[in-house]
XYZ file of C-alpha atoms in Angstrom:
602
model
C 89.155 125.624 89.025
C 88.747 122.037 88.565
C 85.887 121.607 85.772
C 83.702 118.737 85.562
C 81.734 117.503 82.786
C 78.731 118.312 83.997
C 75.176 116.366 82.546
C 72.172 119.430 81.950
C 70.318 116.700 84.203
C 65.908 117.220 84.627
C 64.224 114.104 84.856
C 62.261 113.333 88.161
C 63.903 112.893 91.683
C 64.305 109.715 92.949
C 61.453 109.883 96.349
C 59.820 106.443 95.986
C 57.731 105.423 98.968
C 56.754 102.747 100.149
C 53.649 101.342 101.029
C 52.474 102.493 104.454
C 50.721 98.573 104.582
C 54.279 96.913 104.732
C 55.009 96.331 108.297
C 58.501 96.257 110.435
C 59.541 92.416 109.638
C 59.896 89.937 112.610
C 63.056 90.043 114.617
C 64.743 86.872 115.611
C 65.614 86.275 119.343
C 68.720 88.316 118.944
C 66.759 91.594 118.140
C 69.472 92.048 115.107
C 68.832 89.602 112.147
C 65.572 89.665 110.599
C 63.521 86.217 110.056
C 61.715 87.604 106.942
C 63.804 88.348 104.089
C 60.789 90.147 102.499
C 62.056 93.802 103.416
C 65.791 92.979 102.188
C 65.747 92.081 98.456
C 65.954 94.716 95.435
C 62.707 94.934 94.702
C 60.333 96.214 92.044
C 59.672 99.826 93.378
C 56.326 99.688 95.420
C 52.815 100.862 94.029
C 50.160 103.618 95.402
C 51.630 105.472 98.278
C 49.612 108.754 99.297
C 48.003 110.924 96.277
C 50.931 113.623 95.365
C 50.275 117.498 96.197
C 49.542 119.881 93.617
C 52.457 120.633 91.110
C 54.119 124.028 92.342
C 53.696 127.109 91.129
C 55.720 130.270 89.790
C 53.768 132.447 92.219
C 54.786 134.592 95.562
C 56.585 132.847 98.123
C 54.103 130.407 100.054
C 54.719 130.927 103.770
C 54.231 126.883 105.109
C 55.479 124.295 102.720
C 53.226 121.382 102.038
C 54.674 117.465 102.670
C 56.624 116.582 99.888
C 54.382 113.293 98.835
C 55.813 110.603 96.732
C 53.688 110.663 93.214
C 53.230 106.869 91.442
C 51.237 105.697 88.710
C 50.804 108.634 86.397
C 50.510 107.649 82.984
C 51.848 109.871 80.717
C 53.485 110.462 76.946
C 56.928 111.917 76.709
C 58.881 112.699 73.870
C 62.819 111.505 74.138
C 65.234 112.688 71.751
C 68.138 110.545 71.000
C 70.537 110.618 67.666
C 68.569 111.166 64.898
C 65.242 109.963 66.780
C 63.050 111.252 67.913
C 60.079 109.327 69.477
C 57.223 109.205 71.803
C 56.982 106.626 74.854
C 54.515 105.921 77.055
C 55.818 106.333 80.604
C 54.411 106.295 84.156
C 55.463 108.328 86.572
C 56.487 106.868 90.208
C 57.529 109.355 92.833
C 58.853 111.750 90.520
C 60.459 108.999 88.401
C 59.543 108.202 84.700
C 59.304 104.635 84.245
C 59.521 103.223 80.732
C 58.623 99.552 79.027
C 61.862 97.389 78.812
C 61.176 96.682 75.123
C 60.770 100.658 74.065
C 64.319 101.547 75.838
C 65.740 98.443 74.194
C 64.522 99.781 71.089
C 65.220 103.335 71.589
C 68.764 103.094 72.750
C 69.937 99.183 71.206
C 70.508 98.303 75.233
C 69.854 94.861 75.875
C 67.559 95.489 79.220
C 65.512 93.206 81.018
C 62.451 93.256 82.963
C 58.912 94.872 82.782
C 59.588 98.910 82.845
C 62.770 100.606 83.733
C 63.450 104.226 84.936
C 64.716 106.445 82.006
C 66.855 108.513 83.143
C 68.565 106.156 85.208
C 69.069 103.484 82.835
C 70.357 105.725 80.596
C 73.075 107.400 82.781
C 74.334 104.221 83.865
C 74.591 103.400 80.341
C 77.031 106.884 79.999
C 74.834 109.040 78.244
C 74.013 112.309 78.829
C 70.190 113.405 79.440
C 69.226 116.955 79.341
C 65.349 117.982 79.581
C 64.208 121.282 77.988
C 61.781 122.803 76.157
C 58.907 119.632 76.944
C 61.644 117.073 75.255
C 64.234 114.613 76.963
C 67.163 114.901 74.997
C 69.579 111.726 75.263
C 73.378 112.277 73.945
C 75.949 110.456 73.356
C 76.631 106.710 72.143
C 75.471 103.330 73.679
C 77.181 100.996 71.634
C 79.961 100.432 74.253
C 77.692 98.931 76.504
C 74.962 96.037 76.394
C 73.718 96.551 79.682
C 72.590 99.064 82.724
C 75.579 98.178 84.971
C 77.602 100.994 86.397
C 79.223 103.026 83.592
C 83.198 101.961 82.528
C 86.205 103.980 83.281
C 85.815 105.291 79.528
C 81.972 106.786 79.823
C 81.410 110.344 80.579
C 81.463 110.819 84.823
C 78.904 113.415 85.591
C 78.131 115.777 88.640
C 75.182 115.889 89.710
C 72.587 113.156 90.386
C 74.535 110.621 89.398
C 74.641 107.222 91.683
C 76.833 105.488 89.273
C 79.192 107.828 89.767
C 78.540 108.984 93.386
C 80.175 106.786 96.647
C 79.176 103.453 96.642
C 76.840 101.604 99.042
C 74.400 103.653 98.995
C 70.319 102.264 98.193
C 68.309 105.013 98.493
C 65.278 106.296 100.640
C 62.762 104.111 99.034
C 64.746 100.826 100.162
C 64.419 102.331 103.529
C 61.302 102.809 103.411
C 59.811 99.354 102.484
C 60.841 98.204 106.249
C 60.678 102.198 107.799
C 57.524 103.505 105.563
C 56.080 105.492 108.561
C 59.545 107.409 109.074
C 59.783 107.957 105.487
C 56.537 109.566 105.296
C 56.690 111.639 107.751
C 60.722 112.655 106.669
C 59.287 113.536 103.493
C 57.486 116.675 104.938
C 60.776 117.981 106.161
C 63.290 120.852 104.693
C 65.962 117.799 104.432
C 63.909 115.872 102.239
C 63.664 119.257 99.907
C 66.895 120.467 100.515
C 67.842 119.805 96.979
C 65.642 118.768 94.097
C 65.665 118.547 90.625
C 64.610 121.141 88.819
C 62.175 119.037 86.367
C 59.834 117.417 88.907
C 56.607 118.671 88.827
C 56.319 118.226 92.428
C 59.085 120.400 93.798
C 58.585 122.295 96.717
C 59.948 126.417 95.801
C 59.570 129.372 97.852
C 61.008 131.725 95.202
C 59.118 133.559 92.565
C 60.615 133.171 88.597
C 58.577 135.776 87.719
C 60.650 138.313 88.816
C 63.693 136.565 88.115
C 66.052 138.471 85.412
C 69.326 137.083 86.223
C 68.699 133.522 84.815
C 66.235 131.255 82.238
C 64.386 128.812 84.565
C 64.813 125.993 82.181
C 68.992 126.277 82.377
C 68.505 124.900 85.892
C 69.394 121.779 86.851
C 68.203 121.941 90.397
C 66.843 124.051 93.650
C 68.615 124.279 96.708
C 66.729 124.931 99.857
C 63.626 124.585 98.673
C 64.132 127.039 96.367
C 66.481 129.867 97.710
C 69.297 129.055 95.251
C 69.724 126.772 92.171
C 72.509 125.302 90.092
C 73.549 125.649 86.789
C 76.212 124.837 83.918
C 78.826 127.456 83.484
C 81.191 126.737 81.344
C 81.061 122.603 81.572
C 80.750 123.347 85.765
C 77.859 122.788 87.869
C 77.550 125.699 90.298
C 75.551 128.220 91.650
C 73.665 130.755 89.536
C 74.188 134.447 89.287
C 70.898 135.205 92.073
C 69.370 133.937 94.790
C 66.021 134.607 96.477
C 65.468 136.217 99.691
C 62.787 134.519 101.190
C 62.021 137.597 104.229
C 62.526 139.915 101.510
C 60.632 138.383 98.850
C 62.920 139.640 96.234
C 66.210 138.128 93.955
C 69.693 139.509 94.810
C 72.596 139.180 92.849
C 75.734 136.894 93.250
C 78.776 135.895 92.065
C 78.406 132.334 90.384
C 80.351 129.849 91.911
C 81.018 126.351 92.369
C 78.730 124.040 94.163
C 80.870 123.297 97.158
C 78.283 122.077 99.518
C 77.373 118.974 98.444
C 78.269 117.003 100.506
C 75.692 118.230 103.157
C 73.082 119.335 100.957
C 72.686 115.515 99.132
C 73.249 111.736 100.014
C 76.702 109.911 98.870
C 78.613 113.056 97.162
C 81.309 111.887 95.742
C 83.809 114.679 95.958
C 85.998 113.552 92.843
C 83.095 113.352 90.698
C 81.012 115.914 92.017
C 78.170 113.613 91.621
C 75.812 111.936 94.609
C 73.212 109.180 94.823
C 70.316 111.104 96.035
C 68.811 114.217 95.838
C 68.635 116.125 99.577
C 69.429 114.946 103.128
C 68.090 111.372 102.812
C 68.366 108.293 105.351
C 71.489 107.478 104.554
C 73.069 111.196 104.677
C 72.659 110.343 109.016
C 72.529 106.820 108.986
C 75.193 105.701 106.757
C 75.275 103.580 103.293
C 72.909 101.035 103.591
C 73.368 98.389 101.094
C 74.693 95.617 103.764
C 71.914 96.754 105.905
C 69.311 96.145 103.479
C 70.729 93.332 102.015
C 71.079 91.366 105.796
C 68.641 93.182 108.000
C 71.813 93.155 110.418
C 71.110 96.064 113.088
C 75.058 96.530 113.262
C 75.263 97.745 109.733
C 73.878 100.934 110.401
C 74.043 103.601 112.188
C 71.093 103.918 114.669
C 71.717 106.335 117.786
C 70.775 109.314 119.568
C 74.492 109.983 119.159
C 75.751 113.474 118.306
C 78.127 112.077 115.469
C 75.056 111.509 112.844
C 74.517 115.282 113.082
C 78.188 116.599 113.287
C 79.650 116.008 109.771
C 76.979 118.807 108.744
C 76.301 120.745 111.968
C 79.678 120.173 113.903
C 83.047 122.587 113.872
C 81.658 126.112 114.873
C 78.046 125.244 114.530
C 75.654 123.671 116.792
C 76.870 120.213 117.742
C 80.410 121.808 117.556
C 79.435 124.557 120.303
C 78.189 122.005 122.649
C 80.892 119.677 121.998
C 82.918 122.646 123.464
C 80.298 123.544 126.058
C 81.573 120.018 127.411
C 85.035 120.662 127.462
C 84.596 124.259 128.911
C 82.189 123.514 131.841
C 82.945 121.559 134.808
C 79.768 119.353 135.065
C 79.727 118.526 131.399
C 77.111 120.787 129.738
C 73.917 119.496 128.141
C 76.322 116.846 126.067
C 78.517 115.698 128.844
C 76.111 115.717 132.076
C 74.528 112.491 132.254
C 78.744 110.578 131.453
C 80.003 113.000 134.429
C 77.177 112.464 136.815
C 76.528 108.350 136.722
C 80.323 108.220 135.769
C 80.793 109.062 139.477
C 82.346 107.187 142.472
C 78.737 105.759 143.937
C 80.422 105.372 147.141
C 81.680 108.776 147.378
C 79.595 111.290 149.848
C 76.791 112.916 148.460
C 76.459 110.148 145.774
C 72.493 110.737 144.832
C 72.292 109.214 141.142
C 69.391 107.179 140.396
C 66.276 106.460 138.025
C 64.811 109.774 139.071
C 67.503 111.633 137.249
C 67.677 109.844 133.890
C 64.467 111.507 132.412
C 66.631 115.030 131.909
C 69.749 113.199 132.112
C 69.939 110.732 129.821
C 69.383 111.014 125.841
C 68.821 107.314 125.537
C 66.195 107.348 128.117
C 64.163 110.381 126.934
C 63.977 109.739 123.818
C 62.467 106.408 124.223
C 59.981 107.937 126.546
C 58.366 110.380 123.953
C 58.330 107.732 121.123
C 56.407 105.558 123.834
C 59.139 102.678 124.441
C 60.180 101.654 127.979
C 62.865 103.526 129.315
C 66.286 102.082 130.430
C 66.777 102.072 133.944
C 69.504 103.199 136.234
C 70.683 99.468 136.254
C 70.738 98.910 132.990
C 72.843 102.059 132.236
C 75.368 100.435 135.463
C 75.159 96.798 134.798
C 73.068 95.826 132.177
C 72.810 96.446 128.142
C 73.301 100.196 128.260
C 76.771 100.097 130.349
C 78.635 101.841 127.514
C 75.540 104.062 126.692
C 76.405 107.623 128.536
C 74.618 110.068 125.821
C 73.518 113.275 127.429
C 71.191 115.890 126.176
C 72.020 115.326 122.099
C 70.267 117.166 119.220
C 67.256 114.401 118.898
C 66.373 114.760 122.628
C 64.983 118.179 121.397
C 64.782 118.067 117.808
C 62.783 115.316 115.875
C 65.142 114.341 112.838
C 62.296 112.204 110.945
C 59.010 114.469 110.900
C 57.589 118.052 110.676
C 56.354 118.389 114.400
C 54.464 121.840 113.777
C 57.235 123.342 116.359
C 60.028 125.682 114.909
C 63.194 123.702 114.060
C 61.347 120.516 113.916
C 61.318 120.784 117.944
C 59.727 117.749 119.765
C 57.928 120.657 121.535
C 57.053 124.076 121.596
C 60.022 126.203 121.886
C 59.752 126.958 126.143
C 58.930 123.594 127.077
C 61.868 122.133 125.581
C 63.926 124.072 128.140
C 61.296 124.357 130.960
C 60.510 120.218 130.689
C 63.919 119.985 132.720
C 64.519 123.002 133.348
C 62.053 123.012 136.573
C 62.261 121.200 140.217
C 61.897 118.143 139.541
C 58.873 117.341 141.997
C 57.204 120.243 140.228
C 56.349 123.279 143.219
C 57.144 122.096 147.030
C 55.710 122.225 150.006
C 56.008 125.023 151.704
C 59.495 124.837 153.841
C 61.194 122.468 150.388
C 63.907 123.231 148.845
C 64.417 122.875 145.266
C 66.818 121.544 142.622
C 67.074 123.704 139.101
C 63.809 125.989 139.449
C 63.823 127.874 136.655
C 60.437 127.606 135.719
C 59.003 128.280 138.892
C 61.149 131.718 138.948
C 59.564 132.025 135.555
C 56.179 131.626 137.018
C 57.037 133.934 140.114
C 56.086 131.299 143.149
C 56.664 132.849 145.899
C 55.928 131.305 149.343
C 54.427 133.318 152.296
C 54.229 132.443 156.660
C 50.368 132.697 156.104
C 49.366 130.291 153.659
C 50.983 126.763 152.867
C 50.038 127.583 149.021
C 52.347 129.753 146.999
C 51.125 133.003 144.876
C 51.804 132.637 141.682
C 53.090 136.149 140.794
C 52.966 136.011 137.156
C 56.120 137.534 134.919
C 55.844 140.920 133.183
C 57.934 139.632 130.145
C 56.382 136.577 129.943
C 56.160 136.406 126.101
C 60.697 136.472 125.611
C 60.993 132.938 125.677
C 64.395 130.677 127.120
C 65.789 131.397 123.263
C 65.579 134.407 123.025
C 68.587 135.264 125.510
C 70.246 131.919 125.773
C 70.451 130.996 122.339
C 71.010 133.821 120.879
C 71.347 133.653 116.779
C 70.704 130.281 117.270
C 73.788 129.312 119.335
C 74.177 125.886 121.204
C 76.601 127.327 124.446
C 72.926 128.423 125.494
C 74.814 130.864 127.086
C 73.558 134.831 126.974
C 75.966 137.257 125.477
C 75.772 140.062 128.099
C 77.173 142.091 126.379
C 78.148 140.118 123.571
C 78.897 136.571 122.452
C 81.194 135.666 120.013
C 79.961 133.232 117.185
C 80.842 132.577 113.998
C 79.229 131.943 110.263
C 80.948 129.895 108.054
C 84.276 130.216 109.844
C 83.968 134.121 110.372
C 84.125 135.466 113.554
C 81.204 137.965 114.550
C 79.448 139.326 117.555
C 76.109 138.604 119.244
C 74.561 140.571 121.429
C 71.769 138.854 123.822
C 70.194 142.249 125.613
C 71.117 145.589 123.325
C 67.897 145.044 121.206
C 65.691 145.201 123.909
C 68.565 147.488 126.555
C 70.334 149.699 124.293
C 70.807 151.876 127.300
C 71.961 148.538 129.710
C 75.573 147.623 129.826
C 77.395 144.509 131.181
C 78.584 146.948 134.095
C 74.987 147.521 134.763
C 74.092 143.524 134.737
C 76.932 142.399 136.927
C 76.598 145.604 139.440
C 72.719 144.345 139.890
C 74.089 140.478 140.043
C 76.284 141.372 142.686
C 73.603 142.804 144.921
C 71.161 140.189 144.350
C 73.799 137.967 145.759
C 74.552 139.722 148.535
C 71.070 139.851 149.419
C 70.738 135.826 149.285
C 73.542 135.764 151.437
C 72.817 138.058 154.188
C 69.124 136.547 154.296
C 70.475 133.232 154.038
C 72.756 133.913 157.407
C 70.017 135.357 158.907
C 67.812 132.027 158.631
C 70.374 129.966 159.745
C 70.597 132.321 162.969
C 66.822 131.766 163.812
C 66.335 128.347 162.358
C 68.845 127.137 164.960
C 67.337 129.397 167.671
C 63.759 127.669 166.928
C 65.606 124.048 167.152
C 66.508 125.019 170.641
C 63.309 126.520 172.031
C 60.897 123.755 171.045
C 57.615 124.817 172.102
C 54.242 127.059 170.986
C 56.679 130.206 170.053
C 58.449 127.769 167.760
C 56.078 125.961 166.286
C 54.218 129.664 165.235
C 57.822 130.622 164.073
C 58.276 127.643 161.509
C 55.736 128.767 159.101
C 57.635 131.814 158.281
C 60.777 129.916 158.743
C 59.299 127.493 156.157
C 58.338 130.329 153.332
C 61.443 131.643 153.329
C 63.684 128.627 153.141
C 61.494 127.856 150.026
C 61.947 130.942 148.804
C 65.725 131.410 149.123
C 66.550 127.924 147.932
C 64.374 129.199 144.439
C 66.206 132.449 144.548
C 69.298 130.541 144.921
C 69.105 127.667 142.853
C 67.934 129.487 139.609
C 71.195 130.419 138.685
C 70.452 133.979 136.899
C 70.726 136.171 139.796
C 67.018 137.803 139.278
C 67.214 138.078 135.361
C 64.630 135.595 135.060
C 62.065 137.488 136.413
C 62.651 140.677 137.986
C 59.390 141.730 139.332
C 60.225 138.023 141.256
C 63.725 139.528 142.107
C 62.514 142.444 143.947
C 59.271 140.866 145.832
C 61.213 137.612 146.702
C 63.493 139.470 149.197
C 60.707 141.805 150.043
C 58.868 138.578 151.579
C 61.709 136.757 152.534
C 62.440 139.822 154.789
C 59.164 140.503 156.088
C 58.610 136.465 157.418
C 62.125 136.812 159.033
C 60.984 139.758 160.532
C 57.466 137.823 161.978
C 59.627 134.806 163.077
C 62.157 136.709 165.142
C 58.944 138.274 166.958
C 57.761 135.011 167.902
C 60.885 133.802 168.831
C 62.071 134.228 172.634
């Protein structure tokens, strides 16, 4: 086991915001250099963003977690330990941050820093010391007479895990630089589980689900930070940062025992890991764990030196392989029109002068990722022109994890869904005209099975029939332990969990006495019934389009209803499972104006 000299770290978090006055600068012409420069300069950190929450407490779990708000401008006294000193300094706190006068670090450490006030802990890890924070004391160790200055620390200084920028991969500036040009995205980012995903351990302000009051395994102040909000935290063992000996079970509410072990997930859980090290730039799942190091973007304004998409590849490095943008990258390969991810590339990516050709603007609003997306953050659209000829040409992103998912901002939806968990599917997932006219046909219905519209000779409305198991929602069968095939195990699907295979079953929990024999054997005659009715309306459409007169014309009602109705019981692709009340009465009526037409009919 490789061991790394491992800092007892505790000051603040670095969570700066900016203030929500600064606005987007003005673009130039080009729409990629900036014409203000005021955004890209290393700046003093900003003043006054939003008042911070209440410091959290070692109480039961709290069931919703509150928006992790930057705190600034809190004067306060700490006492820092270093050598034989041992001294108090008036600091401010600035989103988590303790921020000290230039002249009392000097003086403290014999650095020769300049400026106004300069963050502690910071300062003094690029300088190679070690800070630990225990007991209401910041104890500094180590010597500072190799170095004069706050650059990054020489080959010969003690390389830390943990957060450690000097020491992390390079390029990387930090959510606060972000957020002087991006302070509404920031601010709302804040409130989500990435922002918390890891934290250090000593900031007031950090967001924890678990209760230390029942916690027997571990002393609260030997941790260095939380992970996942909470859930798990990591420690020194033996001169290694890793997990500690229990977690907390949030459903349960209790601690359970485990092995420690070494923090191998940092690379997902923080910004800039540097493997090597062990240490990262930032605490959590920051702007530039998606968007890439930022420092020539910040520095230039240059829109090409970043990553800015709605791209699966920002999401992959953590959720790719056998998890969710993994399974649909394989969705792609397995189906023949593409899947969610590959629909909208196969589809306009056709011959336009083939037969049948029907692509056009009216499909890019559950088509296209690009287009969507702009549409709910209330930007014009690309057209179907632009995508063939214009700027977009080499833009062909289907249904990607942002068309559903918001990555910036706590939407009040599970999963940080755009929308509640059935209209995400049903929003395409429905004819796209919404419900006919009586005699339409329709084009992925699945919400109007869902609703039960069925179409009748005698009316030119539908009934809506309703569904008896209304409250399972799309999820619940199709994405079953969260998969991304979206397809039902029926039986089973296999998944897998951190590279181990396992078993998922879509309908025992609610069908223990169902199995896939059962399903397929009622498939198959639901089929067969949309066939043989289907024959049959061929048979007395075309003897209606022969006899043109009163008889026909008080035949094409019921003619009407049940091409309607057979094109929905077609189209919706599950055979009756849908609905099944729906299942049974569509044929029923189907049958019965079939039956009223071939009366009429000479």
């Amino acid at each position: 086991m490789r061991k790394i000299l491992v800092v007892s770290l505790a000051l603040l978090a670095v969570m700066l915001f900016a203030s929500a006055a600064l606005a987007f600068p003005s673009m130039s012409p080009d729409g990629v250099t900036c014409q203000t420069s005021s955004c890209h300069v290393d700046a003093a950190p900003p003043g006054a963003p939003a008042e911070a929450p209440e410091p959290a407490k070692e109480e039961a779990a709290v069931a919703e977690k509150p928006a992790a708000k930057a705190t600034s401008g809190i004067k306060q006294t700490v006492k820092v330990a270093y050598g034989s000193k041992t001294v108090e300094l008036q600091a401010v706190n600035k989103s988590g941050h303790l921020y000290v006068s230039a002249s009392d670090f000097n003086g403290l450490f014999g650095a020769n820093v300049s400026g106004d006030e300069v963050a502690l802990r910071k300062n003094a890890e690029e300088m190679g010391l070690k800070v630990q924070y225990k007991n209401g004391v910041i104890n500094v160790f180590g010597s500072s007479e190799a170095t004069e200055s706050t650059g990054p620390a020489t080959a010969a200084s003690n390389i830390v895990a943990g957060l450690n920028p000097s020491a992390a991969l390079p390029g990387y500036v930090g959510s606060d630089t972000c957020g002087k040009c991006h302070p509404g995205t920031q601010e709302s980012w804040m409130s989500t589980d990435h922002a918390t995903m890891v934290q250090s351990m000593d900031n007031p302000d950090a967001y924890m689900v678990s209760n230390f009051q029942t916690n027997k395994w571990f002393d609260k102040d030997d941790v260095l930070y939380t992970v996942a909000q909470g859930q798990r935290f990591l420690k020194v063992n033996d001169g290694v940062l890793q997990y500690a000996e229990a977690q907390w079970d949030p459903e349960a509410g209790i601690w359970t025992e485990r092995e420690p072990s070494d923090y191998t997930c940092g690379s997902c859980h923080n910004t800039g890991f540097n493997e090597e090290t062990g240490a990262w730039a930032e605490n959590g799942i920051t702007c530039e764990s998606c968007h890439g190091p930022g420092q020539e973007h910040a520095a230039t304004g240059d829109a090409s030196k970043i990553v800015s998409n709605v791209g699966m590849d920002m999401c992959s490095s953590c959720h790719g392989e056998d998890r969710q943008s993994g399974q649909m990258k394989e969705m792609w390969m397995a189906e023949e029109n593409g899947g969610h991810l590959g629909l909208f590339a196969n589809e306009i990516g056709a011959d336009p002068n083939e037969p049948g050709y029907h692509y056009g603007d009216g499909c890019l609003g559950c088509h296209s990722g690009t287009y969507i997306v702009a549409e709910k953050k209330g930007e014009t659209p690309p057209s179907y022109d632009d995508f063939m000829n214009g700027d977009f040409q080499s833009d062909r992103y289907g249904i990607t994890c942002v068309v559903c998912h918001d990555p910036h901002a706590k939407t009040g939806n599970e999963y940080q869904l755009r929308e509640d968990v059935n209209t995400t599917c049903v929003q395409c997932h429905t004819n796209s005209g919404g419900v006919p006219e009586r005699g339409g046909t329709v084009h992925h219905p699945q919400r109007l099975v869902w609703d039960g519209v069925l179409f009748n000779g005698e009316s030119e409305e539908p009934v809506l029939m309703g569904n008896p198991k209304a409250d399972i929602k799309c999820v619940d069968c199709h994405m079953t332990d969260g998969n991304h095939f979206f397809e039902p195990g029926t039986p089973a699907i296999t998944l897998y969990s951190h590279g181990n295979p396992y078993e998922a079953d879509s309908c025992g929990s609610c069908h223990s006495d169902m199995t896939a024999e059962d399903i397929g054997n009622w498939q198959g005659e639901y089929e067969e019934q949309v066939e043989v009715l289907s024959a049959r309306l061929v048979e007395l459409q075309a003897k209606a389009d022969a006899n043109a007169g009163d008889a026909a014309a008080a035949a094409l009602p019921y003619l009407e209803a049940a091409t309607s109705n057979l094109s929905i019981a077609e189209h919706d692709g599950s055979m009756g499972i849908h609905n099944v009340l729906y299942a049974e009465e569509v044929f029923e009526q189907v049958t019965s104006d079939l039956d009223k037409a071939e009366e009429l009919l000479p």
